[in-house]
mmCIF file of C-alpha atoms in Angstrom:
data_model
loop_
_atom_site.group_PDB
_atom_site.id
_atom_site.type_symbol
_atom_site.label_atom_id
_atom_site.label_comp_id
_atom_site.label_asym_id
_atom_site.label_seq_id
_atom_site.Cartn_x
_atom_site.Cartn_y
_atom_site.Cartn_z
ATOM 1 C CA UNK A 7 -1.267 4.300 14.319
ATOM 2 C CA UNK A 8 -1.327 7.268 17.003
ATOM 3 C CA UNK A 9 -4.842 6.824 18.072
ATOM 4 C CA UNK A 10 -7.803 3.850 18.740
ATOM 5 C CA UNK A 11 -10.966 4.757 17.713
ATOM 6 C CA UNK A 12 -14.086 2.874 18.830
ATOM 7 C CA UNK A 13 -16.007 1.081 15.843
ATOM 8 C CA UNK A 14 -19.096 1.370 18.163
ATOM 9 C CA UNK A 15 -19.829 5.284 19.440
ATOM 10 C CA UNK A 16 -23.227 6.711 20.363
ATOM 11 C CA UNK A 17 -24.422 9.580 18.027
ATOM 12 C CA UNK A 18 -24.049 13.392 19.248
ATOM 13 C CA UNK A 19 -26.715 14.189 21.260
ATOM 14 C CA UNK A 20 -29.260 16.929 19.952
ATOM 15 C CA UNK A 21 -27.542 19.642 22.373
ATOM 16 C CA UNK A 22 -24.321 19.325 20.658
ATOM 17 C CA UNK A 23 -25.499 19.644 17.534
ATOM 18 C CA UNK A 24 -25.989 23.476 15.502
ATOM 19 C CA UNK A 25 -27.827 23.492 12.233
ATOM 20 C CA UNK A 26 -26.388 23.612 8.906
ATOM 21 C CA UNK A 27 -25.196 26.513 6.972
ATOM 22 C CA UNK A 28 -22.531 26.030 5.413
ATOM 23 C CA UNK A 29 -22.997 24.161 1.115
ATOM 24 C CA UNK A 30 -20.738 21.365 0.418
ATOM 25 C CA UNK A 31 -20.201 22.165 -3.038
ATOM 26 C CA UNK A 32 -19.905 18.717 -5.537
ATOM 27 C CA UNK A 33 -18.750 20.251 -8.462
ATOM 28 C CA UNK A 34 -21.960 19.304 -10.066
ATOM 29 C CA UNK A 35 -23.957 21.834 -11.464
ATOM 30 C CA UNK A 36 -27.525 19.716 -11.243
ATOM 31 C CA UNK A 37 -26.772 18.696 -7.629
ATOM 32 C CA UNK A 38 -25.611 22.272 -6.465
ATOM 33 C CA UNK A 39 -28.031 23.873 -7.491
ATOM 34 C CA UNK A 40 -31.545 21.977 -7.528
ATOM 35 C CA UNK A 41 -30.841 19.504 -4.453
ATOM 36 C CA UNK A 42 -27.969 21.041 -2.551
ATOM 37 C CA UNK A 43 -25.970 19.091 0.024
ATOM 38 C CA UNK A 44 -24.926 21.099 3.324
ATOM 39 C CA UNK A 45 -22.048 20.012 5.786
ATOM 40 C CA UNK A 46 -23.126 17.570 8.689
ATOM 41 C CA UNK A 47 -26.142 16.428 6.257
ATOM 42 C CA UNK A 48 -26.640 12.872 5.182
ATOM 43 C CA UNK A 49 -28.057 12.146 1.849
ATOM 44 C CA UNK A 50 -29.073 9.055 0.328
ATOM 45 C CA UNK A 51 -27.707 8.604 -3.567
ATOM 46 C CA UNK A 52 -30.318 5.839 -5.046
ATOM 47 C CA UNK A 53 -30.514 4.235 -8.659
ATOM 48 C CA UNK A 54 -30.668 1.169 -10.089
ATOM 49 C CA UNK A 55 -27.497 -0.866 -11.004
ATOM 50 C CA UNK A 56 -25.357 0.695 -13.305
ATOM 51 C CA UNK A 57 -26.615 3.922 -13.365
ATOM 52 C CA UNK A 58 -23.639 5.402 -12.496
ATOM 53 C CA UNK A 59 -24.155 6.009 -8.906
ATOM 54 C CA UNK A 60 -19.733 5.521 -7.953
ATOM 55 C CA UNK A 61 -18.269 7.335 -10.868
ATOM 56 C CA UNK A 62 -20.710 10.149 -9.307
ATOM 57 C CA UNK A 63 -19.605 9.805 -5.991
ATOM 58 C CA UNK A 64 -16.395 9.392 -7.455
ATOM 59 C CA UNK A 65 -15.741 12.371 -9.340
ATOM 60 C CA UNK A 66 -17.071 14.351 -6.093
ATOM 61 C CA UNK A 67 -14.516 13.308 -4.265
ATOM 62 C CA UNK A 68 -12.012 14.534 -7.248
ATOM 63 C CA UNK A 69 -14.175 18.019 -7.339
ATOM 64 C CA UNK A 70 -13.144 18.328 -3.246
ATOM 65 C CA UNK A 71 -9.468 18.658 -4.047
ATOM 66 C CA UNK A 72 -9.020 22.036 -2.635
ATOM 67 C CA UNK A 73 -12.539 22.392 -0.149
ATOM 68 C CA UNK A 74 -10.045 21.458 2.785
ATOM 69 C CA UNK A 75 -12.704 18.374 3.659
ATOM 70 C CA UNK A 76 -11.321 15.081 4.082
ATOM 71 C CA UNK A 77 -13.022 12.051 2.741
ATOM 72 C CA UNK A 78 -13.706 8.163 3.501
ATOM 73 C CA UNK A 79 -14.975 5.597 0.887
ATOM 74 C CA UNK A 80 -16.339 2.661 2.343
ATOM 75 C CA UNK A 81 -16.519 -0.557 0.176
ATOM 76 C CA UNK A 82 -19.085 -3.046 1.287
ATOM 77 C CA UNK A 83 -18.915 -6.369 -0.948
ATOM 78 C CA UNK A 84 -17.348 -4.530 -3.924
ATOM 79 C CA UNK A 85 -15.204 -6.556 -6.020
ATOM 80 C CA UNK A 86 -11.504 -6.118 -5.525
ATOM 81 C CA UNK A 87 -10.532 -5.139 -8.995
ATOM 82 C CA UNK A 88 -12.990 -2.386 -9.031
ATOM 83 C CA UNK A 89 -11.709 -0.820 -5.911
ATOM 84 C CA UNK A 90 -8.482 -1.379 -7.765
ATOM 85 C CA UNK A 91 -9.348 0.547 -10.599
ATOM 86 C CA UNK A 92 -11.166 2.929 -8.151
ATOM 87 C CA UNK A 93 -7.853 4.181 -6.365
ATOM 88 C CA UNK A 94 -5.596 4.481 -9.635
ATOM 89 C CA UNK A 95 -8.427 6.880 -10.842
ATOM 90 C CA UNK A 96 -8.235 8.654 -7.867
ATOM 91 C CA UNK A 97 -4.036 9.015 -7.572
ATOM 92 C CA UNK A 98 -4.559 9.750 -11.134
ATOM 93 C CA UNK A 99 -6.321 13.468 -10.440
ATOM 94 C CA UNK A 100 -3.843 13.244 -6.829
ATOM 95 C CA UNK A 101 -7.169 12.676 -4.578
ATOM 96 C CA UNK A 102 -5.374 9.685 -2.361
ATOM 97 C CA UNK A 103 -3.619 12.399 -0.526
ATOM 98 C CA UNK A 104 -7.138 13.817 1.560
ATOM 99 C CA UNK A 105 -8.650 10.096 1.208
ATOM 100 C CA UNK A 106 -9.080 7.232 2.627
ATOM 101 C CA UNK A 107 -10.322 3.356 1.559
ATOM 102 C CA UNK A 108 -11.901 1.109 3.922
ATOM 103 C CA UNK A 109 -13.150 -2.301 1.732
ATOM 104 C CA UNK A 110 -14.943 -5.256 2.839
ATOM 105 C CA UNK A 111 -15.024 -7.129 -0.407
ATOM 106 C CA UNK A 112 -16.857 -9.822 -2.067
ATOM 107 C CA UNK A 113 -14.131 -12.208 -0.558
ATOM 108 C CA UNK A 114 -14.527 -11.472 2.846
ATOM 109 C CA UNK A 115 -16.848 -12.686 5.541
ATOM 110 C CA UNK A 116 -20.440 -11.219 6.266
ATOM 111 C CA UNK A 117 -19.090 -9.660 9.213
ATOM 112 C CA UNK A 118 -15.996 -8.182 8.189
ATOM 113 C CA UNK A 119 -18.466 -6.725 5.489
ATOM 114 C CA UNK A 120 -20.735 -5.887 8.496
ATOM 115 C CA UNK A 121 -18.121 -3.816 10.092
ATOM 116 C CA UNK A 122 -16.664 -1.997 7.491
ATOM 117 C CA UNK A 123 -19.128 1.030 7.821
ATOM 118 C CA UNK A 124 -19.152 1.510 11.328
ATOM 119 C CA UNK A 125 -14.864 1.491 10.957
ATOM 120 C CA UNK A 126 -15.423 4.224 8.168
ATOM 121 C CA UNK A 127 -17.247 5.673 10.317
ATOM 122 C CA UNK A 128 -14.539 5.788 13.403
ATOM 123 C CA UNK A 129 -11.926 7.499 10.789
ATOM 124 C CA UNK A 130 -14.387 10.259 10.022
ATOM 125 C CA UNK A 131 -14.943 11.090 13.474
ATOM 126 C CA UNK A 132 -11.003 11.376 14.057
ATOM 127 C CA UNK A 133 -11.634 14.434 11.959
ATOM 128 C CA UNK A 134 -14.808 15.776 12.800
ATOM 129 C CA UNK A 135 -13.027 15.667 16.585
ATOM 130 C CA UNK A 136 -10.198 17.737 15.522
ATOM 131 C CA UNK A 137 -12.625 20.283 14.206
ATOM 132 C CA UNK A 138 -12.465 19.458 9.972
ATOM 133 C CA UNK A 139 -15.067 18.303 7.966
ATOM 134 C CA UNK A 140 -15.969 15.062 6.706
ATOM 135 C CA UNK A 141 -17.505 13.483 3.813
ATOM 136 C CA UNK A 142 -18.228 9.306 4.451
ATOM 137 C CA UNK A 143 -19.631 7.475 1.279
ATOM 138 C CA UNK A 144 -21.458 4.281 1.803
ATOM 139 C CA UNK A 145 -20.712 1.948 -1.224
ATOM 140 C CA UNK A 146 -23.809 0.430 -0.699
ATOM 141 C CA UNK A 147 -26.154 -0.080 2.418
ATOM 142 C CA UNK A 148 -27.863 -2.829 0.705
ATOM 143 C CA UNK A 149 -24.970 -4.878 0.575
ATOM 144 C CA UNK A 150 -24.792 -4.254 4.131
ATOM 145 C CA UNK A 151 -28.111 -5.326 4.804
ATOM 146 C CA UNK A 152 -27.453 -8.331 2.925
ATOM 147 C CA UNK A 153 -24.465 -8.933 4.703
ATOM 148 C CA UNK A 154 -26.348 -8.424 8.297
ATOM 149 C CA UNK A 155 -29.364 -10.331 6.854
ATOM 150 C CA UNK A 156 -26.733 -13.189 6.547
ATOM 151 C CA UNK A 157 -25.052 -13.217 10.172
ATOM 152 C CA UNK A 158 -28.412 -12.961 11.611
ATOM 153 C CA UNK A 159 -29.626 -16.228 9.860
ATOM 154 C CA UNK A 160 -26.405 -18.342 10.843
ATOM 155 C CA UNK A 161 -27.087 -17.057 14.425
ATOM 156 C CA UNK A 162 -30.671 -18.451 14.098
ATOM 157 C CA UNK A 163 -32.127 -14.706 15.066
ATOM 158 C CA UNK A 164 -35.657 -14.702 14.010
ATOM 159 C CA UNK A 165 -36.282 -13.591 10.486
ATOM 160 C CA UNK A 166 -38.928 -10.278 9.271
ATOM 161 C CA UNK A 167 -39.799 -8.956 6.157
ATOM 162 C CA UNK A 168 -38.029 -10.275 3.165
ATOM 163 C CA UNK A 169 -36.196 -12.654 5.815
ATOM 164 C CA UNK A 170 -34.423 -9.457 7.386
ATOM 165 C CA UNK A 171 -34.036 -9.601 11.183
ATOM 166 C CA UNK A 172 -36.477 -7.056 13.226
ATOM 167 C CA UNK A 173 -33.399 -4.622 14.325
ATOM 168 C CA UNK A 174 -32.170 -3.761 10.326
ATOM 169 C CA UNK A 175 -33.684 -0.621 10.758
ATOM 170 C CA UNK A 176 -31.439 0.389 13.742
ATOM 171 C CA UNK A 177 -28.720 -0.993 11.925
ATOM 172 C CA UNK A 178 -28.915 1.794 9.400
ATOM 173 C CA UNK A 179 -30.035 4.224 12.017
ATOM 174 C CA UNK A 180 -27.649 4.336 14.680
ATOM 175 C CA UNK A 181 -24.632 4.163 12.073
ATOM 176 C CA UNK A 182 -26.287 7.363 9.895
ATOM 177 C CA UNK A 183 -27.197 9.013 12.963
ATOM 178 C CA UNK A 184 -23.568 9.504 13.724
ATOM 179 C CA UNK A 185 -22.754 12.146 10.951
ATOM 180 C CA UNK A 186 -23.770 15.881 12.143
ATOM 181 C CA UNK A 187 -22.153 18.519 12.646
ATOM 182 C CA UNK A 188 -21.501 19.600 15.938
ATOM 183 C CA UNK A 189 -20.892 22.675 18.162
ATOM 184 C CA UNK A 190 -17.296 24.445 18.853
ATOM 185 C CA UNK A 191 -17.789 22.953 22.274
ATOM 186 C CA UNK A 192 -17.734 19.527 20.819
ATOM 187 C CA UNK A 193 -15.197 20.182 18.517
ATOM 188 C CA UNK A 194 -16.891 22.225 16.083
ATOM 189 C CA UNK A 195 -16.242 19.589 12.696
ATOM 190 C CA UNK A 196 -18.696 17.951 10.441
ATOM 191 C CA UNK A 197 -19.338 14.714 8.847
ATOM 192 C CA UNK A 198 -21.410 14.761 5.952
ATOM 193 C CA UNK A 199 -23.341 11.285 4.563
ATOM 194 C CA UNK A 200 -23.461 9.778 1.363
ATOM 195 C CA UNK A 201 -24.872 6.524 1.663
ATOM 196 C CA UNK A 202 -25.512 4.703 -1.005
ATOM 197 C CA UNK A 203 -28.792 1.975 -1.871
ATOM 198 C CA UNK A 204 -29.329 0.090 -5.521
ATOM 199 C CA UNK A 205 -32.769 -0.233 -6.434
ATOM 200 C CA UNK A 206 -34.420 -2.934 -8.446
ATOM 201 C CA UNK A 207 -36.221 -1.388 -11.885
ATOM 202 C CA UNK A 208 -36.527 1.988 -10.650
ATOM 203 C CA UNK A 209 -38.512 0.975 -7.482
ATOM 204 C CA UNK A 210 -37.797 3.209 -4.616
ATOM 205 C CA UNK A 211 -40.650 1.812 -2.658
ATOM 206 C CA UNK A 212 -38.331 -1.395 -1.449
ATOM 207 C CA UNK A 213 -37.707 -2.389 2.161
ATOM 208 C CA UNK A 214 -34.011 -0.897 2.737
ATOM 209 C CA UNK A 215 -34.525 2.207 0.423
ATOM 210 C CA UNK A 216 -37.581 3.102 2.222
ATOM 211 C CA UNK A 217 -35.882 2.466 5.394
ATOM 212 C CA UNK A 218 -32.580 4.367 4.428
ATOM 213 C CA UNK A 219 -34.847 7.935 3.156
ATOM 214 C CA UNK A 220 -36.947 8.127 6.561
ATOM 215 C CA UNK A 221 -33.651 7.892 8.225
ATOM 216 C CA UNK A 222 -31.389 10.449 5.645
ATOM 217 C CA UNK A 223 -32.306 14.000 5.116
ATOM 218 C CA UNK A 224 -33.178 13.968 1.199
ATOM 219 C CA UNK A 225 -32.296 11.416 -1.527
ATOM 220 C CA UNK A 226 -30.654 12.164 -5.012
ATOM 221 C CA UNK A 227 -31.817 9.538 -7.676
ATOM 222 C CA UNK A 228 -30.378 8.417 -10.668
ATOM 223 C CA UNK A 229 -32.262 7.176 -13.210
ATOM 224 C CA UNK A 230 -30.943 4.448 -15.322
ATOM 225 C CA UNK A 231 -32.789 5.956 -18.894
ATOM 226 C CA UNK A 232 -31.459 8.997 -18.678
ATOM 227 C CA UNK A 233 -27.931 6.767 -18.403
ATOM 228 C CA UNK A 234 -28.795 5.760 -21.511
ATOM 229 C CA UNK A 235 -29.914 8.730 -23.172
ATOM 230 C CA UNK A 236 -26.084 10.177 -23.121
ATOM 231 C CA UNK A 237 -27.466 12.728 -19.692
ATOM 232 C CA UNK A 238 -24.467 12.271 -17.375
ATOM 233 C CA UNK A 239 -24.860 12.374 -14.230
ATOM 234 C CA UNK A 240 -28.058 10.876 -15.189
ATOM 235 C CA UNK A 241 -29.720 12.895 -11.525
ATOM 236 C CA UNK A 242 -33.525 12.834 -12.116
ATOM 237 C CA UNK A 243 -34.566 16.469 -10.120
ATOM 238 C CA UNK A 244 -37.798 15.170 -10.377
ATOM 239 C CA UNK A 245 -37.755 12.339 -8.423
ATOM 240 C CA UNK A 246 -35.093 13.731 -6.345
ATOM 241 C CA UNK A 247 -35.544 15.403 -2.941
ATOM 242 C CA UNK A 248 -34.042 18.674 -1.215
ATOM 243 C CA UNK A 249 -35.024 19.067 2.792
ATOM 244 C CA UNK A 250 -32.577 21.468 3.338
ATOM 245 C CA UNK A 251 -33.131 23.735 -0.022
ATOM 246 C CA UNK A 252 -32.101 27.340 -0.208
ATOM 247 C CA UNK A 253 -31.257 27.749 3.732
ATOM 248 C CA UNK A 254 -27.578 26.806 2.867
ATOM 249 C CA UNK A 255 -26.914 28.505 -0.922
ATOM 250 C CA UNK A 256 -25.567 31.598 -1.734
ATOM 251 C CA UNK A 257 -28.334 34.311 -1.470
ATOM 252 C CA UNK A 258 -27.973 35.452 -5.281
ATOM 253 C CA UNK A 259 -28.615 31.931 -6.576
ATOM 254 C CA UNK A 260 -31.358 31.533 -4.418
ATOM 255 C CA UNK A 261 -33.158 34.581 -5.722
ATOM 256 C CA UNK A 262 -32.329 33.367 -9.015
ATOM 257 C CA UNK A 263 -33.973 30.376 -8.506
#
């Protein structure tokens, strides 16, 4: 390695940040153009298990081959032979080359799982401080809550709602708060957001997916019986939120809309 990043760095302030313009286009026709994601954004991908929340993020990062962004999936608690399978699919359509894999898996301890987004984190800001943009997937922030939930208990730190420590809110907030994207000054690059959160029978009113949509900008939801109705990605544009909207699409599709 050439260069140490920090794990730990404080988020851009508010002056070196400039507002997004600029679409990160998915190569998905339901997220481009209903709940479009801008560069520097952070947006929360919810559903409940198996809904096919990866293979989205997935195929996104296969639809980014030639958007000159680099990206970072970040495993938390995933099961080795998934991730396995995971980065033959993505040699397979020659993705590994602008990607990278950080994985805290099932096997490791809490606080190697603990760390793994806040590492993921460090290699998109190598980027975003040479001026490129980013794109950081979460893989999911539940598992990291978990994973906190379960240092926090060992260390005899008192215990909140549903046994959580007080701080899990900070947790989420001061690693999400990190992706922006900042002025020439500051290097002028973006990281963009994709956390990730399972849900429990369509209930988006839970502790940590509450938590993780006050802190992201919008929220795409997938919605498990559309899964099964043969609608793939099965994105529900109902339940889904766009805070950013039409500010960052082309001015002919906005019209159209």
């Amino acid at each position: 390695s050439s260069k140490l990043m920090d794990v730990e760095r404080p988020a851009p302030p508010v002056f070196a940040r400039t507002p997004i313009v600029d679409q990160l286009r998915t190569g998905f026709l339901v997220v481009d153009s209903i709940i479009p994601v801008g560069r520097g954004q952070r947006e929360l991908v919810t559903g409940d298990r198996k809904s096919g929340k990866t293979r989205l993020m997935i195929d996104m990062i296969c639809n980014l081959k030639n958007e000159d962004i680099y990206c970072v999936y970040v495993s938390i608690g995933g099961q080795k032979a998934k991730i396995k399978a995971l980065t033959q699919y993505l040699e397979k359509y020659d993705a590994l080359k602008y990607t990278s894999i950080i994985m805290g898996s099932s096997d490791d301890p809490p606080s190697l799982n603990y760390l793994a987004p806040y590492a993921g984190t460090a290699v998109a800001e190598y980027f975003c401080d040479m001026g490129k943009d980013a794109l950081i997937i979460y893989d999911d922030l539940s598992k990291h809550a978990k994973a906190y939930r379960q240092m926090s208990l060992l260390l005899k730190r008192s215990p909140g709602r549903d046994a959580y420590p007080g701080d899990i809110f900070y947790l989420h907030s001061r690693l999400l708060e990190r992706s922006a994207k900042v002025t020439v000054k500051f290097g002028g690059g973006s990281i963009t957001a994709l956390p990730m959160c399972e849900t429990q029978n369509g209930d988006i009113s839970e502790y940590i997916t509450t938590n993780l949509m006050s802190i992201t900008d919008e929220h795409i939801y997938l919605d498990s019986q559309m899964m099964h109705d043969g609608i793939l990605p099965a994105v529900n544009s109902g339940a889904s939120v766009s805070r950013i909207g039409g500010s960052i699409q082309p001015k002919i599709l906005r019209n159209y809309g």
